[in-house]
Amino acid sequence: AMARLTILHFPDPRLRIKARPLPSVTAETRQLMDDMLETMYAAEGIGLAATQVGVDQRVLVIDVSEGRNEPRCYANPEILSRDGTERSQEGCLSVPGYYEEVERAEFVRFRALDRDGNAIEFETGGLLAVCIQHEIDHLDGKLFVDYLSDLKRRRIRKKLEKEQREERDRARDSVPAI
C-alpha cells in the first residue's frame, strides 16, 4: 500500500538538511519511493526529493511525462558533468504558489541507483535536466529561492510564514471544545 506524505514548506529548517547516501536500495527504500510518487502525483508536481518529506536520505522521484505515467526513482543521484546554460521558470512543492526564473545547466550527465538498485548513467537535457538539478539541490539542503535576490527570497519567506501562521490559527479554531 502507498501512503501520502506531508510536504515541508519553506522556510522549514528541515529543508536545509544535507541528506545522507544509502548503503543500498532496500524494500524500505522502494516503499519510500512509492510513497513519494503518490505524494508527488497528488500534489501535481513533477519531482520530489526525500528531504521535502522530512526523510534524511538521498532519494528522489521524477515524472516529466505528458501522461504522468513514466515515474523515475533514483537513489544516491549525482551529476557527473554539466554543459551549457539555460534559464527557465521553476516552481517547487515546498514553495507553493511561486514561480521564478532560474539559471541552470542545459545538459547534465547523471548517475544513480534505480528502483531495483542497479547503477544507471545517462545524459539528458530539457525539463528532465532542470528537474534533476532542482531535486539534487534539495538533497543538498538548497532551494530554488536561493538563486533569487535576497529581497525576493525574504518577501517569499514572509508571505509563506504568514500563510503558515494563518493555517495554524484556523486549525486551532476548528478544534471542538470537549
Coordinates of N, CA and C in Angstrom, one line a residue:
A1 N 0.8 -1.2 0.0 CA 0.0 0.0 0.0 C 0.9 1.2 0.0
M2 N 0.4 2.3 -0.6 CA 1.1 3.5 -0.7 C 0.5 4.5 0.3
A3 N 1.3 5.4 0.8 CA 0.9 6.4 1.8 C 1.3 7.8 1.3
R4 N 0.4 8.7 1.5 CA 0.7 10.1 1.2 C 1.5 10.8 2.3
L5 N 2.6 11.4 2.0 CA 3.4 12.0 3.0 C 3.2 13.5 3.0
T6 N 3.6 14.1 4.1 CA 3.5 15.6 4.3 C 4.7 16.3 3.7
I7 N 4.4 17.3 2.8 CA 5.5 18.0 2.1 C 5.8 19.2 3.0
L8 N 7.1 19.4 3.4 CA 7.5 20.5 4.2 C 7.5 21.8 3.3
H9 N 7.2 22.9 3.9 CA 7.2 24.2 3.2 C 8.3 25.1 3.7
F10 N 8.9 25.8 2.8 CA 9.9 26.9 3.1 C 9.2 27.8 4.0
P11 N 9.9 28.3 5.1 CA 11.3 28.1 5.5 C 11.6 27.1 6.5
D12 N 10.9 25.9 6.5 CA 11.1 24.9 7.4 C 12.6 24.5 7.5
P13 N 13.2 24.5 8.6 CA 14.7 24.2 8.7 C 15.1 22.8 8.2
R14 N 14.1 21.9 8.3 CA 14.5 20.5 7.8 C 14.8 20.5 6.3
L15 N 14.3 21.5 5.6 CA 14.6 21.6 4.1 C 16.1 21.9 3.9
R16 N 16.8 22.3 5.0 CA 18.2 22.7 4.9 C 19.2 21.5 5.2
I17 N 18.6 20.4 5.6 CA 19.5 19.2 5.9 C 20.1 18.6 4.6
K18 N 21.4 18.3 4.7 CA 22.0 17.6 3.6 C 21.8 16.1 3.8
A19 N 21.1 15.5 2.9 CA 20.7 14.1 3.0 C 21.9 13.2 2.9
R20 N 21.7 12.0 3.6 CA 22.8 11.0 3.6 C 22.6 10.0 2.5
P21 N 23.7 9.5 1.9 CA 23.7 8.5 0.9 C 23.2 7.1 1.5
L22 N 22.6 6.3 0.7 CA 22.1 5.0 1.1 C 23.2 4.0 0.9
P23 N 23.4 3.0 1.8 CA 24.3 1.9 1.5 C 23.8 1.0 0.4
S24 N 22.5 0.9 0.3 CA 21.9 0.1 -0.8 C 20.4 0.4 -0.9
V25 N 19.8 -0.1 -2.0 CA 18.4 0.1 -2.2 C 17.7 -1.1 -1.6
T26 N 16.8 -0.9 -0.6 CA 16.2 -2.0 0.1 C 14.7 -1.9 -0.1
A27 N 13.9 -2.9 0.4 CA 12.5 -2.8 0.3 C 11.9 -1.6 1.0
E28 N 12.5 -1.1 2.0 CA 12.1 0.2 2.7 C 12.3 1.3 1.7
T29 N 13.5 1.3 1.0 CA 13.7 2.4 0.0 C 12.7 2.4 -1.0
R30 N 12.3 1.2 -1.5 CA 11.2 1.2 -2.6 C 9.9 1.6 -2.0
Q31 N 9.6 1.3 -0.8 CA 8.4 1.8 -0.2 C 8.4 3.3 -0.1
L32 N 9.5 3.9 0.3 CA 9.7 5.4 0.4 C 9.5 6.0 -1.0
M33 N 10.1 5.4 -2.0 CA 9.9 5.8 -3.4 C 8.5 5.8 -3.9
D34 N 7.8 4.7 -3.6 CA 6.3 4.6 -3.9 C 5.5 5.7 -3.2
D35 N 5.8 5.9 -1.9 CA 5.0 6.9 -1.1 C 5.3 8.3 -1.7
M36 N 6.6 8.5 -2.0 CA 7.0 9.8 -2.6 C 6.3 10.1 -3.9
L37 N 6.2 9.0 -4.8 CA 5.5 9.2 -6.1 C 4.0 9.5 -5.8
E38 N 3.4 8.8 -4.9 CA 2.0 9.1 -4.7 C 1.8 10.5 -4.2
T39 N 2.7 10.9 -3.3 CA 2.6 12.3 -2.8 C 2.9 13.3 -3.9
M40 N 3.8 13.1 -4.8 CA 4.2 14.0 -5.9 C 3.0 14.1 -6.8
Y41 N 2.4 13.0 -7.2 CA 1.3 13.0 -8.1 C 0.1 13.7 -7.5
A42 N -0.2 13.4 -6.2 CA -1.3 14.1 -5.6 C -1.2 15.6 -5.5
A43 N 0.1 16.0 -5.4 CA 0.4 17.5 -5.3 C 0.6 18.1 -6.7
E44 N 0.5 17.3 -7.8 CA 0.7 17.7 -9.1 C 2.1 18.3 -9.4
G45 N 3.1 17.6 -8.8 CA 4.4 18.0 -9.0 C 5.1 17.1 -10.1
I46 N 6.3 17.5 -10.5 CA 7.0 16.7 -11.5 C 8.2 16.1 -10.9
G47 N 8.5 16.5 -9.6 CA 9.7 15.9 -8.9 C 9.5 16.1 -7.4
L48 N 10.2 15.2 -6.7 CA 10.1 15.3 -5.2 C 11.3 14.7 -4.6
A49 N 12.0 15.3 -3.7 CA 13.2 14.8 -3.0 C 12.8 14.4 -1.6
A50 N 13.5 13.4 -1.1 CA 13.1 12.8 0.2 C 13.2 13.9 1.3
T51 N 14.1 14.9 1.2 CA 14.2 15.9 2.2 C 12.9 16.7 2.3
Q52 N 12.2 16.8 1.2 CA 10.9 17.6 1.2 C 9.8 16.9 2.0
V53 N 10.0 15.6 2.3 CA 9.0 14.9 3.1 C 9.7 14.5 4.4
G54 N 10.8 15.2 4.8 CA 11.4 15.1 6.1 C 12.2 13.8 6.3
V55 N 12.6 13.2 5.2 CA 13.4 12.0 5.2 C 14.9 12.3 4.8
D56 N 15.8 11.9 5.7 CA 17.2 12.3 5.5 C 17.9 11.2 4.7
Q57 N 17.5 11.0 3.4 CA 18.1 10.0 2.6 C 18.2 10.6 1.1
R58 N 19.2 10.2 0.4 CA 19.4 10.7 -0.9 C 18.6 9.9 -1.9
V59 N 17.3 10.2 -1.9 CA 16.3 9.6 -2.8 C 15.5 10.7 -3.5
L60 N 15.2 10.5 -4.8 CA 14.3 11.4 -5.4 C 13.4 10.7 -6.5
V61 N 12.3 11.3 -6.7 CA 11.4 10.7 -7.7 C 11.0 11.8 -8.7
I62 N 10.8 11.5 -10.0 CA 10.5 12.4 -11.0 C 9.6 11.8 -12.0
D63 N 8.7 12.6 -12.6 CA 7.9 12.2 -13.7 C 7.6 13.5 -14.6
V64 N 8.3 13.6 -15.7 CA 8.2 14.8 -16.5 C 7.4 14.4 -17.8
S65 N 6.7 13.2 -17.8 CA 6.0 12.8 -19.0 C 4.7 13.5 -19.1
E66 N 4.2 13.7 -20.3 CA 2.9 14.3 -20.6 C 1.8 13.6 -19.8
G67 N 1.8 12.3 -19.9 CA 0.7 11.4 -19.4 C 0.8 11.1 -17.9
R68 N 1.9 11.7 -17.3 CA 2.1 11.4 -15.8 C 2.2 9.9 -15.5
N69 N 2.8 9.2 -16.5 CA 2.8 7.7 -16.3 C 4.2 7.1 -16.6
E70 N 5.3 8.0 -16.4 CA 6.6 7.5 -16.5 C 7.5 7.8 -15.3
P71 N 7.1 7.2 -14.2 CA 7.8 7.5 -12.9 C 9.3 7.1 -13.0
R72 N 10.2 7.9 -12.5 CA 11.6 7.6 -12.4 C 12.0 7.7 -10.9
C73 N 12.6 6.7 -10.4 CA 13.1 6.7 -9.0 C 14.6 6.5 -8.9
Y74 N 15.2 7.4 -8.1 CA 16.7 7.4 -8.1 C 17.2 7.5 -6.6
A75 N 18.2 6.6 -6.3 CA 18.8 6.7 -5.0 C 20.3 7.1 -5.3
N76 N 20.8 7.9 -4.3 CA 22.2 8.4 -4.4 C 22.5 9.0 -5.8
P77 N 21.6 9.9 -6.2 CA 21.9 10.6 -7.5 C 23.0 11.5 -7.5
E78 N 23.8 11.6 -8.6 CA 24.8 12.6 -8.7 C 25.0 13.1 -10.1
I79 N 25.4 14.4 -10.2 CA 25.6 14.9 -11.5 C 27.1 14.8 -11.8
L80 N 27.5 14.2 -12.9 CA 28.9 13.9 -13.2 C 29.5 15.1 -14.0
S81 N 28.6 15.7 -14.8 CA 29.1 16.9 -15.6 C 27.9 17.7 -16.0
R82 N 28.2 19.0 -16.3 CA 27.2 19.9 -16.7 C 27.6 20.6 -18.0
D83 N 26.7 21.0 -18.8 CA 27.1 21.7 -20.1 C 26.0 22.7 -20.5
G84 N 26.5 23.9 -20.9 CA 25.6 24.9 -21.4 C 24.8 25.6 -20.2
T85 N 24.1 26.6 -20.5 CA 23.3 27.3 -19.5 C 21.9 27.5 -20.1
E86 N 20.9 27.5 -19.3 CA 19.5 27.7 -19.7 C 18.8 28.4 -18.6
R87 N 17.9 29.3 -18.9 CA 17.0 30.0 -17.9 C 15.6 29.4 -18.1
S88 N 15.0 29.0 -17.0 CA 13.6 28.6 -17.2 C 12.8 28.9 -15.9
Q89 N 11.5 29.0 -16.0 CA 10.6 29.2 -14.9 C 10.6 27.9 -14.0
E90 N 10.8 28.1 -12.7 CA 10.7 26.9 -11.8 C 9.7 27.2 -10.7
G91 N 9.0 26.2 -10.3 CA 8.2 26.2 -9.1 C 8.7 25.1 -8.2
C92 N 8.1 25.0 -7.0 CA 8.6 24.0 -6.1 C 7.4 23.6 -5.1
L93 N 7.2 22.3 -4.9 CA 6.1 21.9 -4.0 C 6.4 22.4 -2.6
S94 N 7.6 22.7 -2.2 CA 7.9 23.3 -0.9 C 7.9 24.8 -0.8
V95 N 7.6 25.4 -2.0 CA 7.5 26.9 -2.0 C 6.2 27.2 -2.8
P96 N 5.1 26.8 -2.3 CA 3.8 26.8 -3.1 C 3.4 28.2 -3.6
G97 N 3.0 28.2 -4.8 CA 2.5 29.5 -5.4 C 3.5 30.4 -6.0
Y98 N 4.8 30.0 -6.0 CA 5.8 30.9 -6.6 C 6.5 30.3 -7.7
Y99 N 6.7 31.1 -8.8 CA 7.4 30.7 -10.0 C 8.4 31.7 -10.4
E100 N 9.6 31.4 -10.5 CA 10.7 32.4 -10.8 C 11.7 31.8 -11.8
E101 N 12.3 32.7 -12.5 CA 13.4 32.2 -13.5 C 14.6 31.8 -12.7
V102 N 15.2 30.6 -13.1 CA 16.4 30.2 -12.5 C 17.3 29.7 -13.7
E103 N 18.6 30.0 -13.5 CA 19.6 29.6 -14.5 C 20.3 28.3 -14.1
R104 N 20.3 27.4 -15.0 CA 20.9 26.1 -14.7 C 21.6 25.6 -15.9
A105 N 22.3 24.4 -15.7 CA 23.0 23.8 -16.9 C 21.9 23.3 -17.8
E106 N 22.2 23.4 -19.1 CA 21.2 22.9 -20.1 C 21.3 21.4 -20.3
F107 N 22.5 20.8 -20.1 CA 22.6 19.3 -20.2 C 23.4 18.8 -18.9
V108 N 23.0 17.7 -18.5 CA 23.7 17.1 -17.4 C 24.0 15.6 -17.7
R109 N 25.1 15.1 -17.2 CA 25.4 13.7 -17.2 C 25.2 13.2 -15.8
F110 N 24.4 12.2 -15.6 CA 23.8 11.8 -14.3 C 24.0 10.4 -14.0
R111 N 24.3 10.1 -12.7 CA 24.4 8.7 -12.3 C 23.6 8.5 -11.0
A112 N 23.0 7.3 -10.9 CA 22.2 7.0 -9.7 C 22.0 5.5 -9.7
L113 N 21.3 5.0 -8.6 CA 20.8 3.7 -8.5 C 19.3 3.8 -8.8
D114 N 18.8 2.8 -9.6 CA 17.4 2.8 -9.9 C 16.6 2.1 -8.8
R115 N 15.3 1.9 -9.0 CA 14.4 1.4 -8.0 C 14.8 -0.1 -7.6
D116 N 15.5 -0.7 -8.5 CA 16.0 -2.1 -8.2 C 17.4 -2.2 -7.7
G117 N 18.0 -1.0 -7.5 CA 19.4 -0.9 -7.0 C 20.5 -1.0 -8.1
N118 N 20.0 -1.0 -9.4 CA 21.0 -1.1 -10.5 C 21.6 0.3 -10.7
A119 N 22.9 0.3 -11.0 CA 23.6 1.6 -11.3 C 23.2 2.0 -12.7
I120 N 22.8 3.2 -12.9 CA 22.5 3.7 -14.2 C 23.2 5.0 -14.5
E121 N 23.4 5.3 -15.7 CA 24.1 6.6 -16.1 C 23.6 7.1 -17.4
F122 N 23.2 8.3 -17.5 CA 22.8 8.9 -18.8 C 23.0 10.4 -18.9
E123 N 22.9 10.9 -20.1 CA 23.0 12.3 -20.3 C 21.6 12.8 -20.8
T124 N 21.2 14.0 -20.3 CA 19.9 14.5 -20.7 C 19.8 16.0 -20.7
G125 N 18.8 16.5 -21.3 CA 18.7 18.0 -21.4 C 17.2 18.3 -21.1
G126 N 16.8 19.5 -21.4 CA 15.4 19.9 -21.3 C 14.9 19.9 -19.9
L127 N 13.6 19.6 -19.7 CA 12.9 19.6 -18.4 C 13.5 18.6 -17.5
L128 N 13.8 17.4 -18.0 CA 14.4 16.4 -17.1 C 15.7 16.9 -16.4
A129 N 16.5 17.5 -17.2 CA 17.8 18.0 -16.7 C 17.6 19.1 -15.6
V130 N 16.6 20.0 -15.9 CA 16.3 21.0 -14.9 C 15.8 20.4 -13.6
C131 N 14.9 19.4 -13.8 CA 14.3 18.7 -12.6 C 15.3 18.0 -11.8
I132 N 16.2 17.3 -12.5 CA 17.3 16.5 -11.8 C 18.1 17.5 -10.9
Q133 N 18.5 18.7 -11.5 CA 19.3 19.6 -10.8 C 18.5 20.2 -9.6
H134 N 17.3 20.5 -9.8 CA 16.4 21.1 -8.8 C 16.3 20.1 -7.6
E135 N 16.1 18.8 -7.9 CA 15.9 17.8 -6.9 C 17.2 17.5 -6.1
I136 N 18.3 17.4 -6.9 CA 19.6 17.1 -6.2 C 19.9 18.3 -5.3
D137 N 19.6 19.5 -5.7 CA 19.7 20.7 -4.8 C 19.0 20.4 -3.5
H138 N 17.8 19.9 -3.5 CA 17.0 19.6 -2.3 C 17.8 18.7 -1.4
L139 N 18.4 17.7 -2.0 CA 19.2 16.7 -1.2 C 20.4 17.3 -0.6
D140 N 20.9 18.5 -1.1 CA 22.0 19.2 -0.6 C 21.5 20.4 0.3
G141 N 20.2 20.4 0.6 CA 19.7 21.5 1.5 C 19.5 22.8 0.8
K142 N 19.4 22.8 -0.5 CA 19.3 24.0 -1.3 C 18.0 24.1 -2.0
L143 N 17.4 25.3 -2.0 CA 16.1 25.5 -2.6 C 16.2 26.5 -3.8
F144 N 15.3 26.5 -4.7 CA 15.4 27.3 -5.9 C 15.3 28.8 -5.5
V145 N 14.7 29.1 -4.3 CA 14.7 30.5 -3.9 C 16.1 31.0 -3.6
D146 N 17.0 30.1 -3.3 CA 18.4 30.5 -3.0 C 19.1 31.2 -4.3
Y147 N 18.5 30.9 -5.5 CA 19.1 31.5 -6.7 C 18.5 33.0 -6.9
L148 N 17.5 33.3 -6.1 CA 16.9 34.7 -6.3 C 17.6 35.7 -5.5
S149 N 17.2 37.0 -5.7 CA 17.8 38.1 -4.9 C 17.4 37.9 -3.4
D150 N 18.2 38.5 -2.5 CA 17.8 38.4 -1.1 C 16.4 39.0 -0.8
L151 N 16.2 40.1 -1.5 CA 14.9 40.8 -1.4 C 13.7 39.9 -1.8
K152 N 13.9 39.3 -2.9 CA 12.8 38.4 -3.4 C 12.6 37.2 -2.5
R153 N 13.7 36.7 -2.0 CA 13.6 35.5 -1.1 C 13.0 35.9 0.2
R154 N 13.4 37.0 0.7 CA 12.8 37.5 2.0 C 11.3 37.7 1.9
R155 N 10.9 38.3 0.8 CA 9.5 38.6 0.5 C 8.7 37.3 0.5
I156 N 9.2 36.3 -0.2 CA 8.5 35.0 -0.3 C 8.5 34.3 1.0
R157 N 9.6 34.4 1.8 CA 9.6 33.8 3.1 C 8.6 34.4 4.0
K158 N 8.5 35.8 4.1 CA 7.5 36.4 4.9 C 6.1 36.0 4.6
K159 N 5.8 36.0 3.3 CA 4.4 35.6 2.8 C 4.1 34.2 3.2
L160 N 5.0 33.3 3.0 CA 4.7 31.9 3.3 C 4.6 31.7 4.9
E161 N 5.5 32.4 5.6 CA 5.4 32.3 7.1 C 4.0 32.8 7.6
K162 N 3.5 33.9 7.0 CA 2.2 34.4 7.3 C 1.1 33.4 7.0
E163 N 1.2 32.8 5.8 CA 0.2 31.8 5.4 C 0.2 30.6 6.3
Q164 N 1.4 30.2 6.7 CA 1.5 29.0 7.7 C 0.9 29.4 9.0
R165 N 1.2 30.6 9.5 CA 0.6 31.0 10.8 C -0.9 31.0 10.7
E166 N -1.5 31.6 9.6 CA -2.9 31.7 9.5 C -3.5 30.3 9.4
E167 N -2.8 29.3 8.8 CA -3.3 28.0 8.7 C -3.3 27.3 10.0
R168 N -2.3 27.6 10.8 CA -2.2 27.0 12.2 C -3.4 27.6 13.1
D169 N -3.6 28.9 12.9 CA -4.7 29.5 13.7 C -6.0 28.9 13.3
R170 N -6.2 28.7 12.0 CA -7.5 28.1 11.5 C -7.7 26.7 12.1
A171 N -6.6 26.0 12.1 CA -6.7 24.6 12.6 C -7.0 24.6 14.1
R172 N -6.4 25.6 14.8 CA -6.7 25.7 16.3 C -8.2 26.0 16.5
D173 N -8.7 27.0 15.7 CA -10.0 27.5 15.9 C -11.1 26.4 15.5
S174 N -10.7 25.4 14.7 CA -11.6 24.4 14.3 C -11.6 23.2 15.3
V175 N -10.8 23.2 16.3 CA -10.8 22.1 17.3 C -12.1 22.2 18.2
P176 N -12.9 21.1 18.2 CA -14.1 21.2 19.0 C -13.8 21.2 20.5
A177 N -14.5 22.0 21.3 CA -14.4 22.0 22.8 C -14.9 20.7 23.3
I178 N -14.3 20.2 24.4 CA -14.7 19.0 25.0 C -15.4 19.2 26.3

